[in-house]
């Protein structure tokens, strides 16, 4: 069963990445996702044409990765939720869905009559899911957020990666970084709620906040701070981990980096120093114990850094290919998109865009039955409105009437 959510219908009333990313994961797992977009403007994410100073789409191409990633394999319908003429369409969608998924804030949800009570009045068995900035309770329940604020800054990650003498705040390593982690978390919560409803017959109300996801990601530090009774001391991070030169990062001759995490240094010592061309250190009794290595860590780390700085990144990838100790190259997005392990495991997937051209996207990380992910491109704005309305039982005359009234697009 490589698509365990086959037959599950999700109604997504959301935009940007955090909650739509959950829909993308669920679509990878086999669910049918109907994405409701604003009847005139669509998902606000469609307007983000420049990201990180780059064009998010190419001239003449329908494919925009910032939209495709969190929206692949969905169907899109344009609905003016504020238009009373559209209400029968929305209610029929709710009636036929297993899950209602949204990131609208409490105020707009109440105004549009899509609160838990409103939705459950139409479909008592529906699972109601919100992705929020700060949770459904407390003083910030009505506040909006993005992952840069709630997940990264307030959630502890930004502080955790900054050295004590930082003169600027560290930003997320990738756009939508917290959103995609949070979306995966929402998807897991929905899967659990589906299993619970199957077992008990009772639908759940699910909320995942960016702040809570951020706290979970940094829980090592949070838990330790709570235990020790105050903020953890800031430590100046060096190339190697304190006391263990076989666990740290080293720079290559061409300015790239390699990360080593050999937490049992004596086990890998001979193999590692041989790979570095430091054969004279093999079976060196000065470093025969973990304590001895730790005692001379700074000196040893200098030797390792000097050795690695003599050769380029690609050369070291070949040298370390058969190394049994734990290590990894520090990869950028281009490297990762061609990573042999990801490709071999079907985590980089080819889709055909609206122009008929092949493109590639990252698949969600969960793999079922060793089967490839069945993925299609993201829908164009309101691409499936007519098809969905006909599925709901609206004839062509009613469809035209709804469009004239501005209820649907």
CSV table of C-alpha atoms in Angstrom, one decimal:
chain,number,residue,atom,x,y,z
A,1,UNK,CA,0.0,0.0,0.0
A,2,UNK,CA,2.3,2.8,-1.3
A,3,UNK,CA,-0.5,5.4,-1.2
A,4,UNK,CA,-2.1,4.8,2.2
A,5,UNK,CA,-4.4,7.9,2.0
A,6,UNK,CA,-6.0,6.9,-1.3
A,7,UNK,CA,-9.7,7.8,-1.1
A,8,UNK,CA,-9.2,10.5,1.6
A,9,UNK,CA,-10.5,13.9,0.6
A,10,UNK,CA,-8.9,17.0,1.9
A,11,UNK,CA,-10.4,20.5,1.5
A,12,UNK,CA,-7.6,23.1,1.8
A,13,UNK,CA,-8.5,26.7,2.4
A,14,UNK,CA,-5.1,28.1,2.8
A,15,UNK,CA,-2.3,30.0,1.1
A,16,UNK,CA,1.5,30.6,1.2
A,17,UNK,CA,3.5,27.6,2.3
A,18,UNK,CA,3.0,26.4,5.9
A,19,UNK,CA,-0.4,24.8,5.6
A,20,UNK,CA,-0.3,24.1,1.8
A,21,UNK,CA,2.9,22.1,2.4
A,22,UNK,CA,0.9,19.8,4.5
A,23,UNK,CA,-1.5,19.3,1.6
A,24,UNK,CA,1.4,18.5,-0.6
A,25,UNK,CA,2.6,15.8,1.7
A,26,UNK,CA,-0.8,14.3,2.0
A,27,UNK,CA,-1.1,14.3,-1.8
A,28,UNK,CA,2.2,12.4,-2.0
A,29,UNK,CA,0.6,9.9,0.4
A,30,UNK,CA,-2.4,9.5,-2.0
A,31,UNK,CA,-5.0,11.9,-0.7
A,32,UNK,CA,-7.2,14.0,-3.1
A,33,UNK,CA,-6.6,17.6,-2.3
A,34,UNK,CA,-9.1,20.3,-3.4
A,35,UNK,CA,-7.4,23.7,-3.0
A,36,UNK,CA,-9.8,26.7,-2.5
A,37,UNK,CA,-8.3,29.9,-3.8
A,38,UNK,CA,-9.5,33.5,-3.8
A,39,UNK,CA,-11.8,33.9,-6.7
A,40,UNK,CA,-9.9,37.0,-8.1
A,41,UNK,CA,-6.4,36.8,-6.8
A,42,UNK,CA,-5.8,33.2,-6.1
A,43,UNK,CA,-3.3,32.0,-3.5
A,44,UNK,CA,-1.2,35.1,-2.5
A,45,UNK,CA,1.9,32.9,-3.0
A,46,UNK,CA,1.3,33.2,-6.8
A,47,UNK,CA,2.3,36.8,-6.5
A,48,UNK,CA,5.7,36.2,-5.0
A,49,UNK,CA,7.7,36.3,-8.3
A,50,UNK,CA,11.0,37.2,-6.7
A,51,UNK,CA,12.6,35.1,-4.0
A,52,UNK,CA,16.1,35.6,-2.5
A,53,UNK,CA,16.8,38.2,-5.2
A,54,UNK,CA,16.0,35.6,-8.0
A,55,UNK,CA,13.1,35.3,-10.3
A,56,UNK,CA,10.9,32.5,-9.0
A,57,UNK,CA,9.8,31.7,-12.5
A,58,UNK,CA,11.2,31.9,-15.9
A,59,UNK,CA,9.9,34.1,-18.7
A,60,UNK,CA,7.5,32.1,-20.9
A,61,UNK,CA,7.3,29.2,-18.4
A,62,UNK,CA,4.3,28.2,-16.4
A,63,UNK,CA,6.5,26.5,-13.8
A,64,UNK,CA,7.3,28.5,-10.6
A,65,UNK,CA,9.0,26.3,-7.9
A,66,UNK,CA,7.8,28.5,-5.0
A,67,UNK,CA,4.2,27.6,-6.0
A,68,UNK,CA,4.9,24.1,-7.3
A,69,UNK,CA,6.6,22.7,-4.2
A,70,UNK,CA,3.7,23.1,-1.7
A,71,UNK,CA,0.9,22.7,-4.2
A,72,UNK,CA,1.8,19.8,-6.5
A,73,UNK,CA,-0.7,17.0,-7.1
A,74,UNK,CA,-3.7,19.2,-6.1
A,75,UNK,CA,-6.8,20.5,-7.8
A,76,UNK,CA,-7.7,24.2,-7.7
A,77,UNK,CA,-11.1,25.9,-7.5
A,78,UNK,CA,-11.6,29.7,-7.3
A,79,UNK,CA,-14.3,30.6,-4.8
A,80,UNK,CA,-15.3,33.9,-3.3
A,81,UNK,CA,-16.0,32.7,0.2
A,82,UNK,CA,-17.5,36.1,1.1
A,83,UNK,CA,-20.1,35.8,-1.6
A,84,UNK,CA,-23.4,34.2,-0.4
A,85,UNK,CA,-23.9,32.7,-3.8
A,86,UNK,CA,-20.8,30.6,-3.3
A,87,UNK,CA,-22.0,29.1,0.0
A,88,UNK,CA,-23.7,26.1,-1.5
A,89,UNK,CA,-20.5,25.2,-3.4
A,90,UNK,CA,-18.4,25.4,-0.2
A,91,UNK,CA,-20.9,23.5,1.8
A,92,UNK,CA,-21.0,20.7,-0.7
A,93,UNK,CA,-17.2,20.5,-0.7
A,94,UNK,CA,-17.2,20.3,3.1
A,95,UNK,CA,-19.9,17.7,3.1
A,96,UNK,CA,-17.8,15.4,0.8
A,97,UNK,CA,-14.5,15.9,2.6
A,98,UNK,CA,-12.7,14.0,5.3
A,99,UNK,CA,-10.5,16.9,6.4
A,100,UNK,CA,-10.9,20.7,6.5
A,101,UNK,CA,-7.5,22.3,6.4
A,102,UNK,CA,-6.9,26.0,6.9
A,103,UNK,CA,-4.5,28.7,8.0
A,104,UNK,CA,-7.1,31.5,8.2
A,105,UNK,CA,-7.0,33.4,11.5
A,106,UNK,CA,-9.9,33.1,13.9
A,107,UNK,CA,-11.4,36.5,12.9
A,108,UNK,CA,-11.6,35.8,9.1
A,109,UNK,CA,-12.8,32.2,9.9
A,110,UNK,CA,-15.7,33.6,11.9
A,111,UNK,CA,-16.5,36.3,9.3
A,112,UNK,CA,-16.5,33.6,6.5
A,113,UNK,CA,-18.5,31.1,8.6
A,114,UNK,CA,-15.8,28.4,8.5
A,115,UNK,CA,-15.2,28.0,12.2
A,116,UNK,CA,-15.1,24.5,13.7
A,117,UNK,CA,-18.8,24.9,14.7
A,118,UNK,CA,-19.8,26.1,11.2
A,119,UNK,CA,-18.0,23.3,9.4
A,120,UNK,CA,-19.1,20.6,11.8
A,121,UNK,CA,-22.7,21.7,11.4
A,122,UNK,CA,-22.4,20.7,7.8
A,123,UNK,CA,-20.2,17.6,8.3
A,124,UNK,CA,-20.1,16.3,11.9
A,125,UNK,CA,-17.5,13.7,11.1
A,126,UNK,CA,-15.0,16.0,9.4
A,127,UNK,CA,-11.5,16.5,10.9
A,128,UNK,CA,-10.9,20.2,11.4
A,129,UNK,CA,-7.2,21.3,11.1
A,130,UNK,CA,-5.6,24.7,11.6
A,131,UNK,CA,-2.0,25.7,11.0
A,132,UNK,CA,-1.4,28.8,13.3
A,133,UNK,CA,1.4,31.0,14.3
A,134,UNK,CA,1.1,30.7,18.1
A,135,UNK,CA,-1.7,28.1,18.8
A,136,UNK,CA,-5.4,28.3,19.4
A,137,UNK,CA,-5.1,29.5,23.0
A,138,UNK,CA,-3.4,32.3,24.8
A,139,UNK,CA,-2.8,36.0,24.1
A,140,UNK,CA,-1.4,35.5,20.6
A,141,UNK,CA,-4.1,33.2,19.2
A,142,UNK,CA,-5.4,35.9,16.9
A,143,UNK,CA,-2.0,37.0,15.6
A,144,UNK,CA,-0.6,36.1,12.2
A,145,UNK,CA,2.9,34.9,11.7
A,146,UNK,CA,5.4,33.6,9.2
A,147,UNK,CA,8.1,31.0,9.8
A,148,UNK,CA,10.8,33.7,10.0
A,149,UNK,CA,9.0,35.2,13.1
A,150,UNK,CA,7.2,32.4,14.9
A,151,UNK,CA,9.4,29.4,14.1
A,152,UNK,CA,12.9,30.8,13.5
A,153,UNK,CA,13.1,33.9,15.7
A,154,UNK,CA,10.7,33.2,18.5
A,155,UNK,CA,11.2,29.4,18.3
A,156,UNK,CA,14.8,29.6,19.3
A,157,UNK,CA,16.6,28.5,16.1
A,158,UNK,CA,18.0,32.0,15.3
A,159,UNK,CA,19.5,32.4,18.7
A,160,UNK,CA,20.9,28.9,18.6
A,161,UNK,CA,23.0,29.4,15.5
A,162,UNK,CA,24.4,32.9,16.4
A,163,UNK,CA,27.8,33.2,18.0
A,164,UNK,CA,28.1,35.3,21.1
A,165,UNK,CA,29.7,38.2,19.3
A,166,UNK,CA,27.3,38.2,16.3
A,167,UNK,CA,26.8,41.7,14.7
A,168,UNK,CA,23.7,40.6,12.8
A,169,UNK,CA,20.9,38.0,13.2
A,170,UNK,CA,21.3,34.7,11.4
A,171,UNK,CA,18.4,34.1,8.9
A,172,UNK,CA,16.9,30.7,8.0
A,173,UNK,CA,19.1,28.5,5.7
A,174,UNK,CA,16.3,28.4,3.1
A,175,UNK,CA,13.1,30.1,2.2
A,176,UNK,CA,10.0,28.5,3.8
A,177,UNK,CA,12.3,26.5,6.1
A,178,UNK,CA,10.0,26.4,9.1
A,179,UNK,CA,7.0,26.2,6.9
A,180,UNK,CA,8.0,23.0,5.3
A,181,UNK,CA,9.0,21.4,8.6
A,182,UNK,CA,5.7,22.6,10.0
A,183,UNK,CA,3.7,21.3,7.0
A,184,UNK,CA,5.2,17.9,7.5
A,185,UNK,CA,4.1,18.0,11.2
A,186,UNK,CA,0.6,19.0,10.2
A,187,UNK,CA,0.5,16.0,7.8
A,188,UNK,CA,1.5,13.7,10.5
A,189,UNK,CA,-1.2,15.1,12.8
A,190,UNK,CA,-3.8,14.6,10.1
A,191,UNK,CA,-2.7,11.0,9.5
A,192,UNK,CA,-3.1,10.3,13.3
A,193,UNK,CA,-6.5,11.9,13.3
A,194,UNK,CA,-7.6,9.8,10.4
A,195,UNK,CA,-6.4,6.7,12.2
A,196,UNK,CA,-8.2,7.8,15.4
A,197,UNK,CA,-11.5,8.5,13.6
A,198,UNK,CA,-11.3,5.1,11.9
A,199,UNK,CA,-10.8,3.4,15.3
A,200,UNK,CA,-13.3,5.4,17.4
A,201,UNK,CA,-15.6,7.1,15.0
A,202,UNK,CA,-14.7,10.4,16.6
A,203,UNK,CA,-13.2,13.3,14.5
A,204,UNK,CA,-10.4,15.4,16.0
A,205,UNK,CA,-9.7,19.1,16.0
A,206,UNK,CA,-6.0,19.5,15.2
A,207,UNK,CA,-3.8,22.6,15.5
A,208,UNK,CA,-0.1,22.9,14.7
A,209,UNK,CA,1.6,26.2,15.4
A,210,UNK,CA,4.9,27.4,14.0
A,211,UNK,CA,6.0,28.4,17.4
A,212,UNK,CA,5.4,24.9,18.8
A,213,UNK,CA,7.2,23.3,15.9
A,214,UNK,CA,10.1,25.7,16.5
A,215,UNK,CA,10.2,24.8,20.2
A,216,UNK,CA,10.1,21.1,19.3
A,217,UNK,CA,13.1,21.5,16.9
A,218,UNK,CA,15.1,23.3,19.7
A,219,UNK,CA,13.9,21.1,22.6
A,220,UNK,CA,17.4,20.0,23.5
A,221,UNK,CA,18.2,23.6,24.5
A,222,UNK,CA,14.8,24.4,25.9
A,223,UNK,CA,14.7,21.3,28.1
A,224,UNK,CA,18.3,21.9,29.3
A,225,UNK,CA,17.6,25.5,30.0
A,226,UNK,CA,14.5,24.6,32.1
A,227,UNK,CA,16.5,22.0,33.9
A,228,UNK,CA,19.5,24.3,34.7
A,229,UNK,CA,17.3,27.3,35.6
A,230,UNK,CA,18.4,29.8,33.1
A,231,UNK,CA,19.6,30.5,29.5
A,232,UNK,CA,22.4,28.3,28.3
A,233,UNK,CA,25.8,30.0,28.0
A,234,UNK,CA,26.8,31.2,24.5
A,235,UNK,CA,29.8,29.2,23.2
A,236,UNK,CA,32.1,30.4,20.4
A,237,UNK,CA,31.8,27.5,17.9
A,238,UNK,CA,35.1,26.3,16.5
A,239,UNK,CA,35.9,24.1,13.5
A,240,UNK,CA,35.9,20.9,15.6
A,241,UNK,CA,33.6,19.8,18.4
A,242,UNK,CA,35.2,20.5,21.8
A,243,UNK,CA,37.7,17.8,22.5
A,244,UNK,CA,37.1,15.7,19.4
A,245,UNK,CA,38.9,16.7,16.2
A,246,UNK,CA,37.2,13.8,14.4
A,247,UNK,CA,33.9,15.6,14.9
A,248,UNK,CA,33.7,19.0,13.3
A,249,UNK,CA,33.8,20.9,10.0
A,250,UNK,CA,36.9,21.5,7.9
A,251,UNK,CA,37.4,23.7,4.8
A,252,UNK,CA,38.7,22.5,1.5
A,253,UNK,CA,41.2,24.2,-0.8
A,254,UNK,CA,38.4,25.6,-2.9
A,255,UNK,CA,36.4,27.0,0.0
A,256,UNK,CA,33.9,24.2,0.4
A,257,UNK,CA,33.3,22.4,3.7
A,258,UNK,CA,33.1,18.9,5.0
A,259,UNK,CA,31.4,17.8,8.2
A,260,UNK,CA,32.7,14.8,10.3
A,261,UNK,CA,30.8,13.3,13.3
A,262,UNK,CA,32.9,10.4,14.4
A,263,UNK,CA,31.8,10.2,18.1
A,264,UNK,CA,34.1,7.2,18.7
A,265,UNK,CA,37.4,8.7,17.6
A,266,UNK,CA,39.7,5.8,18.5
A,267,UNK,CA,37.6,3.4,16.4
A,268,UNK,CA,38.1,5.5,13.2
A,269,UNK,CA,41.5,7.0,14.0
A,270,UNK,CA,43.7,4.9,11.7
A,271,UNK,CA,41.3,4.9,8.8
A,272,UNK,CA,40.8,8.7,9.0
A,273,UNK,CA,44.4,9.8,9.3
A,274,UNK,CA,45.3,7.4,6.4
A,275,UNK,CA,42.7,9.0,4.2
A,276,UNK,CA,44.1,12.4,5.1
A,277,UNK,CA,47.6,11.3,4.0
A,278,UNK,CA,48.8,11.5,7.6
A,279,UNK,CA,50.0,7.8,7.7
A,280,UNK,CA,52.7,8.7,10.3
A,281,UNK,CA,49.8,9.0,12.9
A,282,UNK,CA,48.6,5.5,12.4
A,283,UNK,CA,48.9,3.5,15.7
A,284,UNK,CA,50.5,6.6,17.3
A,285,UNK,CA,50.5,5.7,21.0
A,286,UNK,CA,50.2,9.3,21.9
A,287,UNK,CA,46.6,9.2,20.7
A,288,UNK,CA,45.7,5.6,21.6
A,289,UNK,CA,42.8,6.6,23.9
A,290,UNK,CA,39.9,8.9,23.7
A,291,UNK,CA,41.3,10.9,26.7
A,292,UNK,CA,44.6,11.4,24.9
A,293,UNK,CA,42.9,12.6,21.7
A,294,UNK,CA,40.8,15.0,23.7
A,295,UNK,CA,43.8,16.3,25.5
A,296,UNK,CA,45.6,17.1,22.2
A,297,UNK,CA,42.4,18.0,20.3
A,298,UNK,CA,43.5,21.5,19.3
A,299,UNK,CA,46.8,20.4,17.9
A,300,UNK,CA,45.3,17.4,16.1
A,301,UNK,CA,42.5,19.6,14.7
A,302,UNK,CA,45.2,21.9,13.3
A,303,UNK,CA,46.8,19.0,11.5
A,304,UNK,CA,43.5,17.8,10.1
A,305,UNK,CA,42.6,21.3,8.9
A,306,UNK,CA,45.9,21.8,7.2
A,307,UNK,CA,45.6,18.5,5.4
A,308,UNK,CA,42.1,19.0,4.2
A,309,UNK,CA,42.9,22.5,3.0
A,310,UNK,CA,45.4,21.1,0.5
A,311,UNK,CA,42.8,19.5,-1.8
A,312,UNK,CA,39.6,20.5,-3.4
A,313,UNK,CA,36.1,19.5,-2.4
A,314,UNK,CA,35.6,17.1,-5.3
A,315,UNK,CA,38.9,15.4,-4.6
A,316,UNK,CA,37.9,14.7,-1.0
A,317,UNK,CA,34.5,13.4,-2.0
A,318,UNK,CA,36.4,10.6,-3.9
A,319,UNK,CA,38.9,10.0,-1.1
A,320,UNK,CA,36.2,9.7,1.6
A,321,UNK,CA,33.7,7.7,-0.5
A,322,UNK,CA,34.6,4.5,1.2
A,323,UNK,CA,35.2,5.9,4.7
A,324,UNK,CA,33.3,3.9,7.3
A,325,UNK,CA,33.3,6.8,9.8
A,326,UNK,CA,30.4,9.3,9.8
A,327,UNK,CA,30.9,12.3,7.5
A,328,UNK,CA,29.1,14.4,4.9
A,329,UNK,CA,29.8,17.1,2.4
A,330,UNK,CA,28.2,20.4,3.1
A,331,UNK,CA,25.9,20.7,0.1
A,332,UNK,CA,24.0,23.5,-1.5
A,333,UNK,CA,20.6,23.3,-3.1
A,334,UNK,CA,22.0,22.3,-6.5
A,335,UNK,CA,24.1,19.5,-4.9
A,336,UNK,CA,21.1,18.3,-3.0
A,337,UNK,CA,18.9,18.2,-6.1
A,338,UNK,CA,21.4,15.8,-7.6
A,339,UNK,CA,22.3,13.8,-4.4
A,340,UNK,CA,22.7,10.1,-5.4
A,341,UNK,CA,20.9,8.9,-2.3
A,342,UNK,CA,17.9,11.1,-2.8
A,343,UNK,CA,17.7,10.2,-6.5
A,344,UNK,CA,18.1,6.5,-5.8
A,345,UNK,CA,15.3,6.6,-3.2
A,346,UNK,CA,12.9,8.5,-5.4
A,347,UNK,CA,13.0,11.7,-3.3
A,348,UNK,CA,13.8,13.9,-6.4
A,349,UNK,CA,10.8,13.4,-8.7
A,350,UNK,CA,10.2,14.5,-12.3
A,351,UNK,CA,6.9,16.2,-13.1
A,352,UNK,CA,5.6,17.5,-16.4
A,353,UNK,CA,4.7,21.2,-16.2
A,354,UNK,CA,1.7,22.9,-17.9
A,355,UNK,CA,3.9,23.6,-21.0
A,356,UNK,CA,4.6,19.9,-21.3
A,357,UNK,CA,8.2,20.3,-20.2
A,358,UNK,CA,9.9,18.0,-17.6
A,359,UNK,CA,10.7,19.6,-14.2
A,360,UNK,CA,12.0,18.3,-10.9
A,361,UNK,CA,10.7,18.6,-7.3
A,362,UNK,CA,11.6,17.3,-3.9
A,363,UNK,CA,9.3,14.6,-2.7
A,364,UNK,CA,8.1,14.4,0.9
A,365,UNK,CA,10.5,12.3,3.0
A,366,UNK,CA,8.2,9.4,4.0
A,367,UNK,CA,8.4,6.4,1.6
A,368,UNK,CA,5.8,3.6,1.5
A,369,UNK,CA,6.5,0.1,0.3
A,370,UNK,CA,9.6,1.2,-1.6
A,371,UNK,CA,7.4,2.7,-4.3
A,372,UNK,CA,8.0,5.8,-6.3
A,373,UNK,CA,5.9,8.9,-5.5
A,374,UNK,CA,3.1,9.6,-8.0
A,375,UNK,CA,3.3,13.3,-8.4
A,376,UNK,CA,1.8,15.8,-10.8
A,377,UNK,CA,2.4,19.5,-11.2
A,378,UNK,CA,0.7,22.2,-9.2
A,379,UNK,CA,-2.6,23.4,-10.6
A,380,UNK,CA,-2.9,26.7,-12.3
A,381,UNK,CA,-5.2,29.1,-10.7
A,382,UNK,CA,-8.8,27.8,-10.6
A,383,UNK,CA,-7.8,25.2,-13.2
A,384,UNK,CA,-10.3,22.6,-12.0
A,385,UNK,CA,-13.3,24.8,-11.1
A,386,UNK,CA,-15.6,23.4,-13.8
A,387,UNK,CA,-14.7,19.8,-13.1
A,388,UNK,CA,-15.1,20.1,-9.4
A,389,UNK,CA,-18.5,21.8,-9.7
A,390,UNK,CA,-19.7,19.1,-12.0
A,391,UNK,CA,-18.5,16.5,-9.5
A,392,UNK,CA,-20.6,18.3,-6.8
A,393,UNK,CA,-23.7,18.0,-9.0
A,394,UNK,CA,-23.9,21.5,-10.4
A,395,UNK,CA,-25.0,21.5,-14.0
A,396,UNK,CA,-23.6,23.8,-16.7
A,397,UNK,CA,-26.4,26.4,-16.3
A,398,UNK,CA,-25.7,26.7,-12.6
A,399,UNK,CA,-22.0,26.9,-13.3
A,400,UNK,CA,-22.5,29.8,-15.6
A,401,UNK,CA,-24.9,31.4,-13.0
A,402,UNK,CA,-22.2,31.1,-10.3
A,403,UNK,CA,-19.6,32.7,-12.5
A,404,UNK,CA,-21.8,35.6,-13.5
A,405,UNK,CA,-22.4,36.2,-9.8
A,406,UNK,CA,-18.7,36.2,-9.1
A,407,UNK,CA,-19.1,33.3,-6.7
A,408,UNK,CA,-16.6,31.1,-8.5
A,409,UNK,CA,-13.9,31.6,-11.1
